Coordinates of C-alpha atoms in Angstrom, one line a residue:
Chain T
M1 CA -0.1 0.0 -0.4
Q2 CA 1.0 3.5 -0.6
V3 CA 2.1 6.0 1.7
I4 CA 0.1 9.1 1.9
K5 CA 1.1 12.7 2.7
G6 CA -1.3 15.6 3.1
R7 CA -2.4 18.1 4.8
V8 CA -5.0 18.0 7.8
W9 CA -8.6 19.4 8.0
T10 CA -10.4 18.6 11.1
F11 CA -13.8 18.1 12.0
G12 CA -15.4 17.5 15.1
D13 CA -17.8 14.3 17.1
D14 CA -20.6 12.9 15.0
I15 CA -20.1 14.3 11.9
D16 CA -23.0 12.6 10.0
T17 CA -23.5 11.2 6.5
D18 CA -26.3 14.4 5.9
V19 CA -23.6 16.8 6.7
I20 CA -20.9 15.3 4.6
I21 CA -23.1 14.8 1.9
P22 CA -26.6 16.2 1.8
A23 CA -29.5 14.6 0.2
R24 CA -30.2 17.3 -1.9
Y25 CA -27.3 16.1 -4.1
L26 CA -28.1 12.3 -3.8
N27 CA -30.0 12.2 -7.3
T28 CA -26.7 11.2 -9.2
T29 CA -23.9 8.7 -8.6
D30 CA -21.3 10.6 -10.2
P31 CA -18.5 11.0 -7.7
S32 CA -16.8 14.3 -9.4
E33 CA -20.7 15.7 -8.8
L34 CA -20.8 14.2 -5.0
A35 CA -17.3 15.7 -4.7
A36 CA -18.3 19.4 -5.5
H37 CA -20.6 18.9 -2.4
C38 CA -18.3 16.8 0.0
M39 CA -18.7 18.3 3.6
E40 CA -20.6 21.4 2.2
D41 CA -23.3 22.0 5.3
A42 CA -20.2 21.9 7.8
D43 CA -17.8 23.7 5.4
P44 CA -19.6 25.4 2.3
R45 CA -15.8 25.8 1.1
F46 CA -14.2 22.7 2.1
A47 CA -14.6 20.8 -1.5
G48 CA -12.9 24.4 -3.0
K49 CA -10.0 24.1 -0.5
V50 CA -8.8 20.6 -0.7
S51 CA -5.9 19.2 -2.3
A52 CA -5.2 15.6 -3.4
G53 CA -3.7 13.7 -0.6
D54 CA -5.3 15.7 2.1
V55 CA -6.4 14.3 5.2
I56 CA -9.3 14.5 7.3
V57 CA -8.8 14.1 11.1
A58 CA -12.3 13.9 13.1
G59 CA -13.4 13.0 16.3
R60 CA -15.9 10.1 17.4
N61 CA -18.1 8.5 15.2
F62 CA -17.2 10.0 12.0
G63 CA -20.2 9.2 9.5
C64 CA -22.9 8.5 11.6
G65 CA -26.4 8.6 10.2
S66 CA -27.7 7.4 6.8
S67 CA -26.4 4.3 5.2
R68 CA -25.4 6.3 1.8
E69 CA -22.2 5.1 0.0
H70 CA -22.1 8.7 -1.3
A71 CA -20.3 10.0 1.8
P72 CA -17.2 8.1 1.6
L73 CA -17.1 8.5 -2.6
A74 CA -18.0 12.0 -2.2
I75 CA -14.6 12.3 0.0
K76 CA -12.7 9.8 -2.1
A77 CA -13.4 12.0 -5.1
A78 CA -12.6 15.4 -3.2
G79 CA -9.0 14.3 -3.1
I80 CA -9.2 12.6 0.2
S81 CA -6.6 10.1 0.6
C82 CA -7.3 8.9 4.0
V83 CA -9.7 9.7 7.4
I84 CA -8.5 9.5 10.4
A85 CA -10.8 9.5 13.5
E86 CA -11.4 8.1 16.9
S87 CA -14.3 6.2 16.0
F88 CA -16.3 5.5 13.1
A89 CA -19.9 4.9 12.7
R90 CA -20.1 1.0 11.4
I91 CA -22.0 1.3 8.1
F92 CA -19.3 4.3 7.1
Y93 CA -16.4 1.9 8.4
R94 CA -17.7 -1.0 6.2
N95 CA -18.4 1.3 3.1
A96 CA -15.1 3.2 3.1
I97 CA -13.1 -0.2 3.4
N98 CA -15.5 -1.4 0.7
I99 CA -15.0 1.3 -1.9
G100 CA -11.4 1.0 -1.0
L101 CA -11.1 4.7 1.1
P102 CA -8.4 4.4 3.4
I103 CA -9.5 5.1 7.2
L104 CA -7.8 5.0 10.5
E105 CA -8.7 4.9 14.2
S106 CA -6.4 6.6 16.5
A107 CA -8.1 8.7 19.4
E108 CA -4.3 9.7 20.1
A109 CA -3.9 11.4 16.7
S110 CA -7.4 12.6 16.6
S111 CA -7.0 14.7 19.7
C112 CA -3.3 15.9 19.0
L113 CA -3.5 16.4 15.2
K114 CA -4.6 20.1 14.1
E115 CA -5.9 22.2 11.0
G116 CA -3.3 22.6 8.5
D117 CA -0.8 20.2 9.9
M118 CA 1.5 18.0 7.1
V119 CA 1.0 14.4 8.0
E120 CA 2.7 11.4 6.7
I121 CA 0.9 7.9 6.6
D122 CA 1.9 4.9 6.1
L123 CA -1.1 2.5 5.4
A124 CA 0.2 -0.9 5.6
R125 CA 1.9 -0.5 9.2
G126 CA -0.9 2.1 10.5
E127 CA 1.6 4.8 10.8
I128 CA 0.5 8.2 11.2
K129 CA 3.8 10.7 11.3
D130 CA 2.7 14.0 12.0
I131 CA 5.4 15.9 10.2
T132 CA 4.6 19.2 11.9
G133 CA 4.2 18.3 14.7
G134 CA 7.2 15.8 14.8
R135 CA 5.1 13.0 16.7
R136 CA 4.1 9.5 15.5
F137 CA 0.8 7.5 15.8
T138 CA -0.1 4.3 15.6
A139 CA -3.8 2.9 14.4
A140 CA -5.2 -0.1 15.8
A141 CA -4.5 -3.3 12.7
F142 CA -7.5 -4.4 10.4
P143 CA -8.2 -7.9 10.9
P144 CA -6.3 -9.9 8.2
F145 CA -9.6 -10.5 5.7
M146 CA -10.3 -6.8 5.7
Q147 CA -6.6 -6.3 4.9
E148 CA -7.3 -8.9 2.5
I149 CA -10.0 -6.6 0.8
M150 CA -8.1 -3.6 0.9
R151 CA -5.3 -5.2 -1.1
C152 CA -7.9 -5.8 -3.4
G153 CA -9.1 -2.0 -3.7
G154 CA -12.4 -2.8 -2.5
L155 CA -15.0 -5.3 -2.0
I156 CA -15.7 -5.7 -5.5
N157 CA -12.6 -6.7 -6.6
Y158 CA -12.2 -8.9 -3.6
T159 CA -15.6 -10.6 -4.5
R160 CA -14.7 -11.0 -8.3
E161 CA -11.7 -12.9 -7.2
K162 CA -13.8 -15.0 -4.9
V163 CA -16.2 -15.6 -7.6
K164 CA -13.7 -16.5 -10.1
N165 CA -11.7 -18.7 -8.1
G166 CA -15.3 -20.9 -7.4
D167 CA -15.5 -19.8 -3.3
Chain N
M1 CA -23.2 -21.9 26.6
Q2 CA -25.9 -19.7 26.3
Q3 CA -26.5 -17.3 23.5
T4 CA -28.1 -14.0 22.9
M5 CA -30.5 -13.5 20.5
A6 CA -28.4 -11.9 18.1
E7 CA -26.0 -14.9 18.5
K8 CA -28.1 -17.5 17.6
I9 CA -29.8 -15.7 14.7
L10 CA -26.2 -15.3 13.1
A11 CA -25.0 -18.6 14.5
R12 CA -27.8 -20.2 12.3
A13 CA -26.8 -18.2 9.4
A14 CA -23.4 -18.8 9.6
A15 CA -24.3 -22.4 9.8
K16 CA -22.4 -23.1 13.0
K17 CA -23.6 -24.2 16.5
S18 CA -22.3 -20.8 18.2
V19 CA -20.9 -17.7 17.6
A20 CA -19.2 -15.1 20.1
P21 CA -19.2 -11.5 20.2
G22 CA -16.2 -10.1 18.1
E23 CA -16.1 -13.6 15.9
L24 CA -15.6 -12.4 12.2
I25 CA -18.4 -14.9 10.3
S26 CA -20.1 -15.1 7.0
A27 CA -23.5 -15.3 6.8
R28 CA -26.2 -16.4 4.5
V29 CA -28.3 -13.8 3.6
D30 CA -32.5 -14.1 3.7
M31 CA -33.4 -10.9 2.4
A32 CA -31.6 -7.8 0.7
L33 CA -33.2 -4.4 0.1
G34 CA -32.0 -1.4 -2.0
N35 CA -33.6 1.7 -2.3
D36 CA -33.7 5.0 -5.6
I37 CA -30.4 6.3 -3.9
T38 CA -28.6 2.9 -3.2
A39 CA -29.6 0.5 -5.5
P40 CA -28.0 2.7 -8.6
V41 CA -24.9 2.7 -7.2
A42 CA -25.0 -1.2 -6.2
I43 CA -26.3 -1.8 -9.6
Q44 CA -23.4 -0.4 -11.4
E45 CA -21.1 -2.3 -8.7
F46 CA -23.2 -5.2 -9.5
A47 CA -22.0 -5.2 -12.9
K48 CA -18.4 -5.4 -12.4
I49 CA -18.5 -8.5 -10.4
G50 CA -18.9 -10.7 -13.2
V51 CA -21.8 -12.9 -12.4
E52 CA -24.6 -13.5 -15.0
A53 CA -27.4 -13.6 -12.5
V54 CA -28.4 -12.6 -8.9
F55 CA -28.1 -15.3 -6.1
D56 CA -32.1 -15.5 -6.1
R57 CA -34.6 -13.2 -7.6
E58 CA -36.9 -14.0 -4.7
R59 CA -34.8 -12.7 -2.0
I60 CA -34.0 -9.5 -3.4
A61 CA -36.4 -6.3 -2.7
L62 CA -35.9 -3.1 -4.5
I63 CA -37.8 -0.3 -3.7
P64 CA -38.1 2.9 -5.1
D65 CA -39.3 5.6 -2.3
H66 CA -37.0 8.4 -1.5
F67 CA -37.5 10.5 -4.2
T68 CA -40.3 9.2 -6.2
P69 CA -43.2 9.9 -7.6
S70 CA -39.6 10.9 -9.0
K71 CA -38.9 14.6 -8.2
D72 CA -36.9 15.4 -11.2
I73 CA -35.1 14.0 -14.2
K74 CA -31.9 12.8 -12.6
T75 CA -34.4 10.9 -9.9
A76 CA -36.7 9.2 -13.0
Q77 CA -33.1 8.2 -14.5
Q78 CA -32.3 6.5 -11.5
V79 CA -35.2 4.4 -10.9
Q80 CA -35.2 3.9 -14.8
L81 CA -31.7 1.8 -14.1
M82 CA -33.8 -0.1 -10.8
R83 CA -36.6 -0.9 -12.8
Q84 CA -34.6 -1.7 -16.4
F85 CA -32.4 -4.2 -13.7
A86 CA -35.0 -5.6 -11.9
R87 CA -36.6 -6.7 -15.1
K88 CA -33.5 -8.0 -16.5
H89 CA -32.9 -10.1 -13.3
G90 CA -36.5 -11.2 -13.0
I91 CA -36.4 -9.5 -9.4
A92 CA -39.2 -10.4 -7.4
H93 CA -40.2 -7.6 -5.5
Y94 CA -39.9 -4.5 -7.2
Y95 CA -42.5 -1.9 -6.1
E96 CA -43.5 0.9 -8.8
V97 CA -45.3 4.0 -7.5
G98 CA -49.1 2.8 -6.7
R99 CA -48.1 0.2 -5.8
M100 CA -45.1 0.8 -3.1
G101 CA -44.4 2.0 0.0
I102 CA -41.9 3.5 2.5
E103 CA -39.6 0.3 1.9
H104 CA -39.4 -0.6 6.0
A105 CA -43.0 -0.5 6.5
L106 CA -43.7 -2.4 2.8
L107 CA -41.5 -5.6 3.8
P108 CA -42.8 -6.6 6.7
E109 CA -46.1 -5.5 5.8
L110 CA -46.1 -7.7 2.6
G111 CA -45.0 -10.7 4.8
L112 CA -41.2 -10.8 3.2
V113 CA -39.3 -10.2 6.1
L114 CA -39.3 -12.8 8.9
P115 CA -38.5 -13.9 12.5
G116 CA -34.8 -15.4 12.8
D117 CA -33.7 -13.8 9.5
V118 CA -30.4 -12.0 8.2
V119 CA -31.7 -9.3 6.6
I120 CA -29.5 -6.6 4.6
G121 CA -30.5 -3.4 3.2
A122 CA -28.6 -0.3 1.8
D123 CA -30.7 1.6 3.9
S124 CA -29.7 2.7 7.4
H125 CA -33.3 2.2 9.1
T126 CA -33.3 -1.5 7.7
C127 CA -32.8 -2.2 11.7
T128 CA -36.5 -1.5 11.7
Y129 CA -37.5 -5.7 11.0
G130 CA -35.5 -6.2 14.6
A131 CA -39.2 -5.8 15.8
L132 CA -40.1 -9.0 14.0
G133 CA -37.0 -11.0 15.6
A134 CA -35.2 -10.5 12.5
F135 CA -31.2 -10.0 12.5
A136 CA -31.5 -6.7 10.1
T137 CA -29.0 -4.1 9.2
G138 CA -27.8 -1.4 7.4
V139 CA -25.2 -1.7 5.0
G140 CA -24.1 0.5 1.8
S141 CA -24.2 -0.3 -1.7
T142 CA -21.1 -2.0 -2.5
D143 CA -22.1 -4.7 0.1
L144 CA -26.0 -4.7 -1.3
A145 CA -23.8 -5.5 -4.8
A146 CA -21.9 -8.5 -3.2
V147 CA -24.7 -9.5 -1.3
M148 CA -26.9 -9.8 -4.8
A149 CA -24.1 -11.7 -6.4
T150 CA -23.6 -14.2 -3.6
G151 CA -25.9 -14.4 -1.2
E152 CA -23.5 -14.0 1.3
I153 CA -22.2 -11.1 4.1
W154 CA -19.3 -11.1 6.4
F155 CA -20.3 -9.6 10.3
K156 CA -18.3 -8.8 13.1
V157 CA -21.0 -10.5 15.6
P158 CA -22.1 -7.7 18.2
P159 CA -22.4 -7.9 21.6
T160 CA -25.9 -7.3 23.1
V161 CA -26.6 -4.6 25.0
R162 CA -30.1 -5.1 26.8
L163 CA -32.8 -2.2 27.5
V164 CA -35.5 -3.2 29.6
F165 CA -38.8 -1.2 29.7
E166 CA -40.8 -1.4 33.0
G167 CA -44.0 -0.2 33.9
H168 CA -47.3 1.2 32.2
P169 CA -46.9 4.3 30.2
R170 CA -49.4 7.5 30.7
P171 CA -51.7 8.1 27.8
W172 CA -49.7 9.3 24.5
V173 CA -46.9 8.0 25.4
S174 CA -45.7 5.8 22.7
G175 CA -42.9 3.6 21.3
K176 CA -41.3 6.4 20.1
D177 CA -40.8 8.3 23.2
F178 CA -39.7 5.0 24.6
I179 CA -37.0 5.0 21.9
L180 CA -36.5 8.9 21.7
Y181 CA -35.9 8.4 26.0
A182 CA -33.3 5.5 25.1
I183 CA -31.4 7.7 22.5
G184 CA -31.3 10.3 24.8
Q185 CA -29.8 8.3 27.6
L186 CA -27.5 6.5 25.4
G187 CA -26.0 9.0 23.2
V188 CA -25.6 8.7 19.5
D189 CA -22.8 6.6 19.9
G190 CA -23.7 4.6 23.0
A191 CA -24.4 1.7 21.2
R192 CA -22.5 1.6 18.6
Y193 CA -21.4 -1.5 16.8
T194 CA -23.8 -3.5 19.4
A195 CA -27.1 -5.3 19.2
L196 CA -29.7 -3.7 21.1
E197 CA -32.4 -5.7 22.6
F198 CA -35.4 -4.4 23.4
T199 CA -37.6 -5.9 26.7
G200 CA -39.7 -5.7 29.3
P201 CA -43.6 -5.4 29.8
A202 CA -43.6 -1.7 28.5
I203 CA -42.3 -3.4 25.0
E204 CA -44.2 -6.6 25.1
N205 CA -47.7 -4.3 25.5
L206 CA -46.9 -2.4 22.1
D207 CA -48.7 -3.7 19.1
M208 CA -46.8 -4.0 15.9
D209 CA -46.6 -0.6 15.0
G210 CA -44.9 0.6 18.0
R211 CA -42.5 -2.2 18.3
F212 CA -41.4 -1.3 14.6
T213 CA -40.6 2.4 15.6
V214 CA -38.5 1.3 18.3
S215 CA -36.6 -1.0 16.3
N216 CA -36.3 1.6 13.7
M217 CA -33.9 4.1 15.4
A218 CA -31.8 1.8 16.8
I219 CA -29.5 3.2 14.3
E220 CA -29.8 6.5 15.9
A221 CA -27.7 4.9 18.9
G222 CA -25.0 3.5 16.6
A223 CA -26.2 0.0 17.0
K224 CA -26.3 -2.6 14.4
V225 CA -29.4 -4.0 14.9
G226 CA -32.2 -2.9 17.3
L227 CA -33.8 -7.2 18.1
I228 CA -37.5 -7.4 20.1
P229 CA -38.0 -11.3 21.1
P230 CA -40.9 -12.2 19.1
D231 CA -43.9 -13.1 20.8
E232 CA -47.9 -13.8 20.0
V233 CA -47.9 -10.4 18.7
T234 CA -45.6 -11.2 16.3
G235 CA -46.9 -14.4 15.7
R236 CA -50.5 -12.7 15.0
Y237 CA -48.8 -9.8 12.7
L238 CA -47.6 -12.7 10.8
Q239 CA -50.6 -14.6 10.4
G240 CA -52.0 -14.8 6.6
R241 CA -48.8 -12.5 5.9
A242 CA -45.7 -14.3 6.1
R243 CA -44.5 -15.4 2.7
R244 CA -41.9 -18.4 3.6
P245 CA -42.0 -20.5 6.6
Y246 CA -40.1 -18.6 9.9
Q247 CA -39.0 -19.7 13.3
F248 CA -38.7 -17.8 16.3
I249 CA -35.2 -17.4 17.9
T250 CA -34.7 -15.9 21.1
G251 CA -32.0 -15.5 23.4
D252 CA -31.2 -18.5 26.1
D253 CA -32.1 -17.8 29.8
G254 CA -28.7 -16.4 31.2
A255 CA -26.6 -15.2 28.2
P256 CA -24.1 -13.0 29.0
V257 CA -25.0 -9.1 27.6
Q258 CA -22.7 -6.2 27.7
E259 CA -24.6 -3.9 29.2
E260 CA -28.1 -3.8 30.7
H261 CA -30.4 -0.8 31.3
R262 CA -33.7 -0.8 33.3
W263 CA -35.9 2.4 32.8
D264 CA -39.3 2.9 34.6
V265 CA -41.7 4.4 31.8
S266 CA -44.8 4.8 34.1
E267 CA -44.0 8.8 34.5
L268 CA -42.3 9.3 31.2
E269 CA -43.6 12.1 29.6
P270 CA -43.8 12.7 25.8
Q271 CA -40.2 13.0 24.4
V272 CA -39.0 15.9 22.0
A273 CA -35.7 15.3 20.7
C274 CA -34.2 19.0 19.7
P275 CA -31.8 20.2 16.9
F276 CA -29.5 19.0 15.8
S277 CA -29.2 15.2 17.4
P278 CA -31.7 12.7 17.8
A279 CA -30.3 12.2 21.3
N280 CA -30.7 15.8 22.2
T281 CA -34.0 14.6 24.1
R282 CA -36.0 16.3 26.4
P283 CA -39.6 16.0 27.9
V284 CA -42.4 17.8 25.8
S285 CA -43.1 20.0 28.6
E286 CA -39.6 21.9 28.6
V287 CA -39.8 22.9 24.9
A288 CA -43.6 23.2 24.9
G289 CA -44.2 26.8 23.3
T290 CA -41.5 26.5 20.5
P291 CA -43.0 28.1 17.3
L292 CA -43.4 25.9 14.5
D293 CA -43.8 26.6 10.6
Q294 CA -44.4 23.0 9.3
V295 CA -44.9 19.4 11.0
V296 CA -44.9 16.0 9.6
I297 CA -46.5 12.7 9.9
G298 CA -45.2 10.0 8.2
S299 CA -41.7 8.3 7.3
C300 CA -40.6 4.5 8.1
T301 CA -40.5 5.6 11.8
N302 CA -44.2 6.7 12.1
G303 CA -46.3 6.4 8.5
R304 CA -48.1 3.4 9.8
I305 CA -51.7 3.0 10.7
E306 CA -51.8 3.4 14.2
D307 CA -49.7 6.2 14.0
L308 CA -52.2 7.7 11.7
R309 CA -55.1 7.1 14.0
Q310 CA -53.1 8.1 17.0
A311 CA -52.6 11.7 15.0
A312 CA -56.6 11.9 13.8
R313 CA -57.8 11.5 17.1
F314 CA -56.0 15.0 17.7
L315 CA -57.2 16.9 14.6
E316 CA -61.0 15.2 14.2
G317 CA -62.8 18.6 14.2
K318 CA -60.1 20.7 14.5
K319 CA -58.1 22.9 12.4
V320 CA -54.4 23.3 11.8
H321 CA -52.9 26.3 13.1
P322 CA -52.9 29.3 10.4
R323 CA -48.9 29.8 10.5
V324 CA -48.2 25.7 10.2
R325 CA -48.2 23.6 6.9
L326 CA -49.4 20.0 8.1
I327 CA -48.4 17.1 5.9
V328 CA -49.5 13.5 6.6
I329 CA -47.9 10.8 4.7
P330 CA -49.3 7.3 5.0
A331 CA -46.1 5.0 5.1
T332 CA -47.6 2.7 2.0
Q333 CA -50.4 2.2 -0.5
A334 CA -52.1 -0.4 2.1
V335 CA -52.0 1.9 5.3
Y336 CA -53.2 4.8 2.7
L337 CA -56.1 2.5 1.8
Q338 CA -57.0 1.8 5.5
A339 CA -56.5 5.4 6.5
L340 CA -59.4 6.2 3.5
R341 CA -61.8 3.4 4.8
E342 CA -61.8 4.6 8.3
G343 CA -62.1 8.2 7.4
L344 CA -58.8 9.3 8.7
L345 CA -57.6 10.7 5.3
E346 CA -60.7 13.1 5.2
I347 CA -60.1 14.0 8.9
F348 CA -56.7 15.5 8.0
T349 CA -58.4 17.2 4.8
L350 CA -60.7 18.8 6.3
A351 CA -57.9 19.9 9.5
E352 CA -56.6 21.7 6.5
A353 CA -53.4 19.2 6.4
A354 CA -52.1 18.0 3.1
V355 CA -52.0 14.3 2.5
S356 CA -49.3 13.0 0.0
T357 CA -49.0 9.5 -1.8
P358 CA -46.0 7.0 0.3
T359 CA -42.6 8.4 0.5
C360 CA -39.5 9.2 2.4
G361 CA -39.9 12.8 0.6
P362 CA -39.1 15.1 3.2
C363 CA -37.8 13.0 5.8
L364 CA -34.3 13.5 4.4
G365 CA -34.6 16.6 2.8
G366 CA -35.9 15.2 -0.7
H367 CA -39.1 16.5 -1.5
M368 CA -42.6 17.0 -0.6
G369 CA -41.9 19.4 2.2
I370 CA -38.2 21.3 2.1
L371 CA -37.8 24.1 4.7
A372 CA -36.5 27.4 4.1
E373 CA -33.9 29.5 5.8
E374 CA -34.5 29.4 9.7
E375 CA -38.0 27.6 9.2
T376 CA -38.8 25.1 12.0
A377 CA -40.6 21.8 11.8
L378 CA -41.7 19.2 14.2
A379 CA -41.4 15.6 12.5
T380 CA -42.2 12.2 13.6
T381 CA -39.3 11.3 11.3
N382 CA -36.0 9.6 13.0
R383 CA -33.2 12.4 12.1
N384 CA -32.6 16.1 12.9
F385 CA -29.3 16.6 11.6
V386 CA -28.1 20.2 10.4
G387 CA -29.9 20.6 7.0
R388 CA -31.8 17.1 7.0
M389 CA -35.1 18.8 5.8
G390 CA -33.9 21.2 4.0
H391 CA -31.8 24.6 4.1
P392 CA -28.7 24.2 6.4
K393 CA -30.2 27.0 8.7
S394 CA -33.6 25.2 9.1
K395 CA -33.9 23.3 12.2
V396 CA -36.2 20.0 12.9
Y397 CA -37.6 18.5 16.1
L398 CA -38.4 14.7 16.3
A399 CA -41.3 13.4 18.3
G400 CA -44.2 11.1 17.9
P401 CA -47.3 11.2 16.4
A402 CA -49.4 12.7 19.3
V403 CA -47.1 15.2 20.1
A404 CA -47.0 16.1 16.1
A405 CA -51.1 16.5 16.0
A406 CA -51.1 18.3 19.0
S407 CA -48.4 20.8 18.0
A408 CA -50.3 21.0 14.2
V409 CA -53.2 22.3 15.9
A410 CA -51.4 24.6 18.5
G411 CA -48.7 26.2 16.4
C412 CA -46.1 25.6 18.3
I413 CA -44.7 22.6 20.3
A414 CA -47.8 21.1 22.5
P415 CA -47.8 18.5 25.0
P416 CA -51.0 16.2 24.0
E417 CA -52.6 16.5 27.3
E418 CA -53.6 19.9 27.0
T419 CA -55.2 19.5 23.9
V420 CA -57.5 16.6 23.7
E421 CA -58.8 14.7 26.8
V422 CA -58.0 11.1 27.0
S423 CA -61.2 9.0 26.1

């Protein structure tokens, strides 16, 4: 897995999927259209400010609420390379892994990293290096079969391989 | 080793003797569901898997309900994609406008989700079917795509958190008040990843419509499922309705749970969740007098016949306050027809409420009652996040149908006791 380097954008606790991508934009599945409205109801200028490779750092229960996969799709298509949070709501957690949006759970990184910090992330090791503050954080490891889904680039590729192998 | 209800259902679906919390399993799915927002993504992803057919055309339900009757061209295109997919693959349970209803009211009504089932739906309120004793949980579109291809899904077995509701509630206190109170106590992530189990005499005394409301909002505390042990009430509901054989699965006595909370609801006031969180719950008396622009009665949470009956008792012979728009949305065509036959739709219309065809509509800010800047609504729906019903600067309060109807007449949030005598 690749090493990520980007600037941190911070959000608080309980960021819900209505805020990540409001329902008024759910009449499309086009990732680029969704990306243009990513996080709009939390920060209307977010989509215009973010650069490819940037990282979202949030508090508890990120992605709570609706099951809309448009939420991680919008984040991924906006150029966000990884979401770090103290914890994730369970449907968002599944969706992010399934579509190949890297996520990491680290309470320490969530509370220490500040907006504008530069971070370098080694996804395979779950290591988060705070370049600005000179600290390191380690995220919880994923179970092996989830790592396998991520290695395949998401659930669809993983399932295609399984179907092909007759599992 | 004794097992909880959630563990026993999952063990059976995974063809294992037993499972334990934290264990990762692959489970056979009894019913898989998608709607007009989530199914289009699932259909696109399904095409990439490389299978010719769906795993079982009888065990997939595709329900266009969120933005239907299609509110704009893009929505119409999305529904067209679903319709074409349903025809191509012979999906047995695709329901068109005029035959459809809000998915989580429609599937139980049609007897398509049953006790002991494992149900996945690309909609977070799939947990509603926990009221029938099904392990039913929300997933995303890609999970739905993989299930449509294989009929299987991975789960981490959740620990169980048991909520015991004791006592006899006061008049006008319903399932909605129980669940809003519980979410207020637990917080929006208080039950994250867990199986909630609702038990106790106050739950046993609820009819099925009240139980669906309780299970429906388990997700609002972060839970994976919201189970109610099936009993005679469940059995009566399923008579003449169930499309397949089913089996009641309940937990073993003494099965270990992660937490247990006991609440006496005898003195519970009707509850209201204030902006911008379903956990921001207060007794109605504390927020009484808050001016309202709109009231919505409907949704997968409270759009069933008992909800409409309760609302009608407050609206009969009265008028909706001149400053308020009341929108009533029966959840399914069958609920609509029943309400028509019972004269409820006439009561609503004479009270100057707008009655809509079934749709999720305003609940998620889709259509059929979007809020303008600075407007305030009270709704029997399930979420009051920022911008949920429209403008990011609008507000939504959540409550049950009695508070909603009483408030529509009063023009502001009102306790039901003050507006109608208990018969």
